[in-house]
Amino acid sequence: MDATTGSTTTVTVTGAGGQIGYALLFRIASGAMLGPDRPVRLRLLEIPQGLASAEGTALELQDGAFPLLRGVDVTDDPRTAFEGASIALLVGARPRTAGMERGDLLAANAGIFGPQGAALNAVAADDVQVLVVGNPANTNALIAAASAPDIPAERFAALTRLDHDRALAQLAVALDAPVADIHGVTIWGNHSATQFPDVAHATVAGRPVPDALAERLGGADAARAWLDDVFIPRVAQRGAEIIRVRGSSSAASAANAAISHVRDAVHGTEWTSAALVSHGEYDVPEGLVCSFPVTSDGDGYRVIEGLELDERGRRRLDASVAELVAERDAVRALGVI
Ligand code: NAD
Ligand code: LMR
């Protein structure tokens, strides 16, 4: 059978004219996200100032002559963009600019993610799955989900897979082990500097990571100090490090993480991390979009429950959750949710 004859999936990407969009769209068109047997139609949403860039990307997508690509539409109208979408990647967001307070940033993004959630609610496919990449990703996802009452909250996620992958990569270097040998890492909380990258349940080639670190670093205290003073801040502040070194925020790695997130949601995966709408798991207040350990059987992500958090881990998770609560309350005060 011709591998490209399956039914066509509509994938909408917002902020498609930006740098993540440029790193993302060609890989979706190639089949890297949904698989080699799933034709895709791409809908690119931009604001008027970004349309020319998105249109140029659409021309290049055409020039790629991707066998799976069944069309590219560019628009600045959310309802046109989300019509029939089964996958929506919400990348476009208002960046923080000089003089902007946190509240201003939340208000500006509420003005984007509220209407986009409402448009998704009105015109997306019944099976739509939504991944929010644009920052502040967790709270933007919360706003979009709250604005789409007919779409089950489980279908909304915010991207913390990049943080997860950053954690794997740092451990691989520290343990001199292949990334593929490391399992059971968790990013808890917000996609921000308060996040908690946790290795308490992680293994390397089947062995507990804390033990392997203690052996390499000269004891359990040295391993603990490395985790607290090097690993956690490095992962949690990696986005800022990339901005400092590169001069702009992570793009190809973020696009790669978004591809991995969706691929694993629809094809299934063992343990990874994603920010989902809380149902009260791990005492995270219901409704917050919080990063958890998750697994997928190919029908979206589910939180892995029942893990023990020690006192230090609990404190770290609580601090990140407190930040999420503050963001939610600021958005509530604006009357957005
Ligand atoms: P970018 O500035 O290069 O592109 C963003 C694009 O979004 C621009 O072309 C802009 O015109 C467009 N846009 C703005 N408002 C829009 C709207 N209402 N509708 C449609 N498009 C809109 O930025 P980027 O580097 O592509 O990053 C995009 C976002 O992703 C940023 O918020 C960034 O902080 C975030 N990000 C998140 C992660 C993560 O792990 N969650 C990682 C990296 C970047
Ligand atoms: C990242 O993690 O790279 C992005 O969210 C950008 C940032 O501001 O950290």
PDB file of N, CA and C and ligand atoms in Angstrom, residues 14-21 45-47 50 91-94 112 116 132-135 137 159 162-163 191 249-251 254, ligand 1:
ATOM      1  N   THR A  14       0.339  28.168  15.189  1.00  0.00           N
ATOM      2  CA  THR A  14       0.256  29.627  15.345  1.00  0.00           C
ATOM      3  C   THR A  14       1.673  30.179  15.516  1.00  0.00           C
ATOM      4  N   GLY A  15       1.836  31.444  15.167  1.00  0.00           N
ATOM      5  CA  GLY A  15       3.190  32.020  15.217  1.00  0.00           C
ATOM      6  C   GLY A  15       4.080  31.377  14.180  1.00  0.00           C
ATOM      7  N   ALA A  16       3.447  30.951  13.072  1.00  0.00           N
ATOM      8  CA  ALA A  16       4.144  30.125  12.084  1.00  0.00           C
ATOM      9  C   ALA A  16       5.260  30.868  11.369  1.00  0.00           C
ATOM     10  N   GLY A  17       5.207  32.196  11.420  1.00  0.00           N
ATOM     11  CA  GLY A  17       6.267  32.965  10.758  1.00  0.00           C
ATOM     12  C   GLY A  17       7.475  33.194  11.643  1.00  0.00           C
ATOM     13  N   GLY A  18       7.445  32.703  12.864  1.00  0.00           N
ATOM     14  CA  GLY A  18       8.546  32.929  13.805  1.00  0.00           C
ATOM     15  C   GLY A  18       9.608  31.847  13.707  1.00  0.00           C
ATOM     16  N   GLN A  19      10.568  31.939  14.629  1.00  0.00           N
ATOM     17  CA  GLN A  19      11.719  31.030  14.501  1.00  0.00           C
ATOM     18  C   GLN A  19      11.380  29.588  14.889  1.00  0.00           C
ATOM     19  N   ILE A  20      10.539  29.364  15.875  1.00  0.00           N
ATOM     20  CA  ILE A  20      10.147  27.975  16.173  1.00  0.00           C
ATOM     21  C   ILE A  20       9.334  27.421  15.004  1.00  0.00           C
ATOM     22  N   GLY A  21       8.436  28.248  14.469  1.00  0.00           N
ATOM     23  CA  GLY A  21       7.644  27.812  13.319  1.00  0.00           C
ATOM     24  C   GLY A  21       8.531  27.323  12.187  1.00  0.00           C
ATOM     25  N   LEU A  45      -1.125  30.185  11.213  1.00  0.00           N
ATOM     26  CA  LEU A  45      -1.774  31.402  11.731  1.00  0.00           C
ATOM     27  C   LEU A  45      -0.706  32.418  12.129  1.00  0.00           C
ATOM     28  N   GLU A  46      -0.890  33.638  11.694  1.00  0.00           N
ATOM     29  CA  GLU A  46      -0.002  34.727  12.074  1.00  0.00           C
ATOM     30  C   GLU A  46      -0.818  35.986  12.337  1.00  0.00           C
ATOM     31  N   ILE A  47      -0.159  36.955  12.952  1.00  0.00           N
ATOM     32  CA  ILE A  47      -0.764  38.285  13.017  1.00  0.00           C
ATOM     33  C   ILE A  47      -0.359  39.004  11.725  1.00  0.00           C
ATOM     34  N   GLY A  50       3.199  39.349  10.750  1.00  0.00           N
ATOM     35  CA  GLY A  50       3.963  38.117  10.550  1.00  0.00           C
ATOM     36  C   GLY A  50       3.561  37.344   9.305  1.00  0.00           C
ATOM     37  N   VAL A  91       2.083  28.342  19.224  1.00  0.00           N
ATOM     38  CA  VAL A  91       3.473  28.796  19.399  1.00  0.00           C
ATOM     39  C   VAL A  91       3.535  30.315  19.542  1.00  0.00           C
ATOM     40  N   GLY A  92       2.733  31.023  18.762  1.00  0.00           N
ATOM     41  CA  GLY A  92       2.790  32.483  18.753  1.00  0.00           C
ATOM     42  C   GLY A  92       2.339  33.055  20.081  1.00  0.00           C
ATOM     43  N   ALA A  93       3.118  33.968  20.619  1.00  0.00           N
ATOM     44  CA  ALA A  93       2.777  34.595  21.891  1.00  0.00           C
ATOM     45  C   ALA A  93       3.398  35.981  21.906  1.00  0.00           C
ATOM     46  N   ARG A  94       2.960  36.772  22.865  1.00  0.00           N
ATOM     47  CA  ARG A  94       3.504  38.126  22.996  1.00  0.00           C
ATOM     48  C   ARG A  94       4.738  38.041  23.884  1.00  0.00           C
ATOM     49  N   ILE A 112      -4.521  36.853  23.562  1.00  0.00           N
ATOM     50  CA  ILE A 112      -4.243  35.935  22.433  1.00  0.00           C
ATOM     51  C   ILE A 112      -4.882  34.577  22.684  1.00  0.00           C
ATOM     52  N   GLN A 116      -8.110  32.456  20.955  1.00  0.00           N
ATOM     53  CA  GLN A 116      -7.720  31.231  20.227  1.00  0.00           C
ATOM     54  C   GLN A 116      -8.420  30.005  20.824  1.00  0.00           C
ATOM     55  N   VAL A 132       0.436  23.961  23.914  1.00  0.00           N
ATOM     56  CA  VAL A 132       0.842  25.363  24.011  1.00  0.00           C
ATOM     57  C   VAL A 132       2.349  25.428  24.234  1.00  0.00           C
ATOM     58  N   VAL A 133       3.003  26.175  23.362  1.00  0.00           N
ATOM     59  CA  VAL A 133       4.454  26.373  23.437  1.00  0.00           C
ATOM     60  C   VAL A 133       4.759  27.804  23.873  1.00  0.00           C
ATOM     61  N   GLY A 134       3.959  28.753  23.399  1.00  0.00           N
ATOM     62  CA  GLY A 134       4.219  30.171  23.672  1.00  0.00           C
ATOM     63  C   GLY A 134       4.138  30.476  25.157  1.00  0.00           C
ATOM     64  N   ASN A 135       5.081  31.273  25.634  1.00  0.00           N
ATOM     65  CA  ASN A 135       5.167  31.571  27.070  1.00  0.00           C
ATOM     66  C   ASN A 135       4.278  32.741  27.492  1.00  0.00           C
ATOM     67  N   ALA A 137       3.802  29.415  29.088  1.00  0.00           N
ATOM     68  CA  ALA A 137       3.086  28.317  28.433  1.00  0.00           C
ATOM     69  C   ALA A 137       1.998  27.696  29.323  1.00  0.00           C
ATOM     70  N   LEU A 159       4.054  22.743  26.894  1.00  0.00           N
ATOM     71  CA  LEU A 159       5.304  22.028  26.599  1.00  0.00           C
ATOM     72  C   LEU A 159       6.297  22.114  27.755  1.00  0.00           C
ATOM     73  N   LEU A 162      10.797  20.024  26.466  1.00  0.00           N
ATOM     74  CA  LEU A 162      12.143  20.592  26.262  1.00  0.00           C
ATOM     75  C   LEU A 162      12.928  20.538  27.572  1.00  0.00           C
ATOM     76  N   ASP A 163      12.286  20.878  28.674  1.00  0.00           N
ATOM     77  CA  ASP A 163      12.957  20.805  29.973  1.00  0.00           C
ATOM     78  C   ASP A 163      13.352  19.359  30.282  1.00  0.00           C
ATOM     79  N   HIS A 191       6.821  25.770  33.531  1.00  0.00           N
ATOM     80  CA  HIS A 191       7.927  25.941  32.571  1.00  0.00           C
ATOM     81  C   HIS A 191       8.551  27.308  32.846  1.00  0.00           C
ATOM     82  N   SER A 249      15.900  33.198  21.760  1.00  0.00           N
ATOM     83  CA  SER A 249      15.512  32.039  22.558  1.00  0.00           C
ATOM     84  C   SER A 249      15.582  30.753  21.731  1.00  0.00           C
ATOM     85  N   SER A 250      15.613  29.658  22.440  1.00  0.00           N
ATOM     86  CA  SER A 250      15.746  28.337  21.820  1.00  0.00           C
ATOM     87  C   SER A 250      14.676  28.166  20.751  1.00  0.00           C
ATOM     88  N   ALA A 251      15.054  27.598  19.633  1.00  0.00           N
ATOM     89  CA  ALA A 251      14.071  27.438  18.557  1.00  0.00           C
ATOM     90  C   ALA A 251      14.055  25.999  18.052  1.00  0.00           C
ATOM     91  N   ALA A 254      13.316  23.636  20.830  1.00  0.00           N
ATOM     92  CA  ALA A 254      11.909  23.745  21.246  1.00  0.00           C
ATOM     93  C   ALA A 254      11.011  23.053  20.215  1.00  0.00           C
TER      94      ALA A 254
HETATM   95  P1  NAD B   1       9.233  34.459  17.440  1.00  0.00           P
HETATM   96  O1  NAD B   1       9.097  35.856  17.972  1.00  0.00           O
HETATM   97  O2  NAD B   1      10.340  34.129  16.511  1.00  0.00           O
HETATM   98  O3  NAD B   1       7.874  34.037  16.723  1.00  0.00           O
HETATM   99  C1  NAD B   1       6.632  34.224  17.313  1.00  0.00           C
HETATM  100  C2  NAD B   1       5.659  34.474  16.199  1.00  0.00           C
HETATM  101  O4  NAD B   1       4.355  34.530  16.763  1.00  0.00           O
HETATM  102  C3  NAD B   1       5.879  35.820  15.486  1.00  0.00           C
HETATM  103  O5  NAD B   1       6.034  35.592  14.093  1.00  0.00           O
HETATM  104  C4  NAD B   1       4.614  36.607  15.810  1.00  0.00           C
HETATM  105  O6  NAD B   1       4.214  37.444  14.731  1.00  0.00           O
HETATM  106  C5  NAD B   1       3.627  35.481  16.053  1.00  0.00           C
HETATM  107  N1  NAD B   1       2.456  35.861  16.849  1.00  0.00           N
HETATM  108  C6  NAD B   1       2.378  36.743  17.873  1.00  0.00           C
HETATM  109  N2  NAD B   1       1.114  36.837  18.295  1.00  0.00           N
HETATM  110  C7  NAD B   1       0.384  35.980  17.557  1.00  0.00           C
HETATM  111  C8  NAD B   1      -0.984  35.655  17.518  1.00  0.00           C
HETATM  112  N3  NAD B   1      -1.871  36.265  18.321  1.00  0.00           N
HETATM  113  N4  NAD B   1      -1.407  34.747  16.620  1.00  0.00           N
HETATM  114  C9  NAD B   1      -0.544  34.177  15.770  1.00  0.00           C
HETATM  115  N5  NAD B   1       0.780  34.465  15.748  1.00  0.00           N
HETATM  116  C10 NAD B   1       1.225  35.351  16.633  1.00  0.00           C
HETATM  117  O7  NAD B   1       9.248  33.528  18.723  1.00  0.00           O
HETATM  118  P2  NAD B   1       9.691  31.995  18.824  1.00  0.00           P
HETATM  119  O8  NAD B   1      11.146  31.939  19.087  1.00  0.00           O
HETATM  120  O9  NAD B   1       9.141  31.269  17.685  1.00  0.00           O
HETATM  121  O10 NAD B   1       8.988  31.585  20.199  1.00  0.00           O
HETATM  122  C11 NAD B   1       7.587  31.527  20.285  1.00  0.00           C
HETATM  123  C12 NAD B   1       7.160  31.358  21.734  1.00  0.00           C
HETATM  124  O11 NAD B   1       7.605  30.106  22.242  1.00  0.00           O
HETATM  125  C13 NAD B   1       7.701  32.404  22.693  1.00  0.00           C
HETATM  126  O12 NAD B   1       6.669  32.746  23.607  1.00  0.00           O
HETATM  127  C14 NAD B   1       8.807  31.669  23.423  1.00  0.00           C
HETATM  128  O13 NAD B   1       9.087  32.237  24.699  1.00  0.00           O
HETATM  129  C15 NAD B   1       8.183  30.303  23.537  1.00  0.00           C
HETATM  130  N6  NAD B   1       9.093  29.195  23.812  1.00  0.00           N
HETATM  131  C16 NAD B   1       8.609  28.193  24.624  1.00  0.00           C
HETATM  132  C17 NAD B   1       9.398  27.096  24.894  1.00  0.00           C
HETATM  133  C18 NAD B   1       8.897  25.975  25.761  1.00  0.00           C
HETATM  134  O14 NAD B   1       9.656  25.047  26.039  1.00  0.00           O
HETATM  135  N7  NAD B   1       7.646  25.984  26.217  1.00  0.00           N
HETATM  136  C19 NAD B   1      10.685  27.014  24.356  1.00  0.00           C
HETATM  137  C20 NAD B   1      11.143  28.025  23.526  1.00  0.00           C
HETATM  138  C21 NAD B   1      10.329  29.129  23.267  1.00  0.00           C
END
